[in-house]
Short mmCIF file of C-alpha atoms in Angstrom, two decimals:
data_model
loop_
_atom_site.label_atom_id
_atom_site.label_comp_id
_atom_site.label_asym_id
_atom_site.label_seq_id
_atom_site.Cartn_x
_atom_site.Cartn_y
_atom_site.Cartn_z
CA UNK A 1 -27.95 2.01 -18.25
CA UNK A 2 -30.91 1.79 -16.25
CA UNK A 3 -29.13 -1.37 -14.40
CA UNK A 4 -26.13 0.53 -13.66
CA UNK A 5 -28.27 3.85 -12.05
CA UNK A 6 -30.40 0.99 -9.53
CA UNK A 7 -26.90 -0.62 -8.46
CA UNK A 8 -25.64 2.85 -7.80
CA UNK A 9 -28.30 3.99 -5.79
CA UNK A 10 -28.04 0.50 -3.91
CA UNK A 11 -24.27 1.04 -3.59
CA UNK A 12 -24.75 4.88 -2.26
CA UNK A 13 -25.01 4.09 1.30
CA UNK A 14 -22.37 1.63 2.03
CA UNK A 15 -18.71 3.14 2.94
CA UNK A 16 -15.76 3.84 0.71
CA UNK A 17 -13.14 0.81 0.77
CA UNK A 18 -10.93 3.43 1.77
CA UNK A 19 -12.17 2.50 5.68
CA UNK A 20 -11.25 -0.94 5.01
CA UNK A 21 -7.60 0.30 4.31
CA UNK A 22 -7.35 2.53 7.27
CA UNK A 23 -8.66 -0.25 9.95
CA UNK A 24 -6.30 -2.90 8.32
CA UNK A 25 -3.19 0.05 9.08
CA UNK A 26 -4.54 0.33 12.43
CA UNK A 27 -4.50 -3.31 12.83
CA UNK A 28 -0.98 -3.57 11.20
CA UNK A 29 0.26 -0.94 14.10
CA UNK A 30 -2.05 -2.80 17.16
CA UNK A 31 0.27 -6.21 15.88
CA UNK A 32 3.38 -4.01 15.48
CA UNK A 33 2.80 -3.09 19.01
CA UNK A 34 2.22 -6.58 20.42
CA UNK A 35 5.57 -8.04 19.06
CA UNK A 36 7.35 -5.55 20.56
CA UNK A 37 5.51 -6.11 23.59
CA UNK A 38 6.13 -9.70 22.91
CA UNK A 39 10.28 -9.34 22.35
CA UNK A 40 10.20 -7.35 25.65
CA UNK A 41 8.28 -10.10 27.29
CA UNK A 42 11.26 -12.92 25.98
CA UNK A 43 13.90 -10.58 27.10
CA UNK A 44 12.48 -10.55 30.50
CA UNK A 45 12.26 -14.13 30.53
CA UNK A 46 15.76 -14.80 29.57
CA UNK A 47 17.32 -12.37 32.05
CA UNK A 48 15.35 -14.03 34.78
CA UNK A 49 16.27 -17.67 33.71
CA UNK A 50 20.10 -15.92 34.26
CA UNK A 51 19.33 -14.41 37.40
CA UNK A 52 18.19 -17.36 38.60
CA UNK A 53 21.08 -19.44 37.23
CA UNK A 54 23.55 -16.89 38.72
CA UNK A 55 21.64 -17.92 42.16
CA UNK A 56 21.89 -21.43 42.22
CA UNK A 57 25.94 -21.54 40.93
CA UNK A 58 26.49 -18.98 43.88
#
């Protein structure tokens, strides 16, 4: 038992792993956020390679 009290009062000051759950959803949203950045980014691209198709057939 003794073992068990000297790990827990190691263990007292380090953070629930609760944190670790909430920084991994922010990091989920932050690479939610880029791919839609991303699939903008594409969509731009392609409508530019058309513009500039539309250009040189004119």
């Amino acid at each position: 038992m003794a073992a068990c009290e000297t790990l827990f009062s190691q263990y007292q000051g380090v953070p629930p792993a609760v944190s670790v759950d909430t920084s991994s959803k922010k990091m989920e949203e932050k690479v939610k956020l880029l791919e839609k950045e991303n699939a903008q980014l594409e969509e731009a691209k392609k409508e530019a390679a058309n513009h500039r198709a539309q250009r040189k057939r004119s």
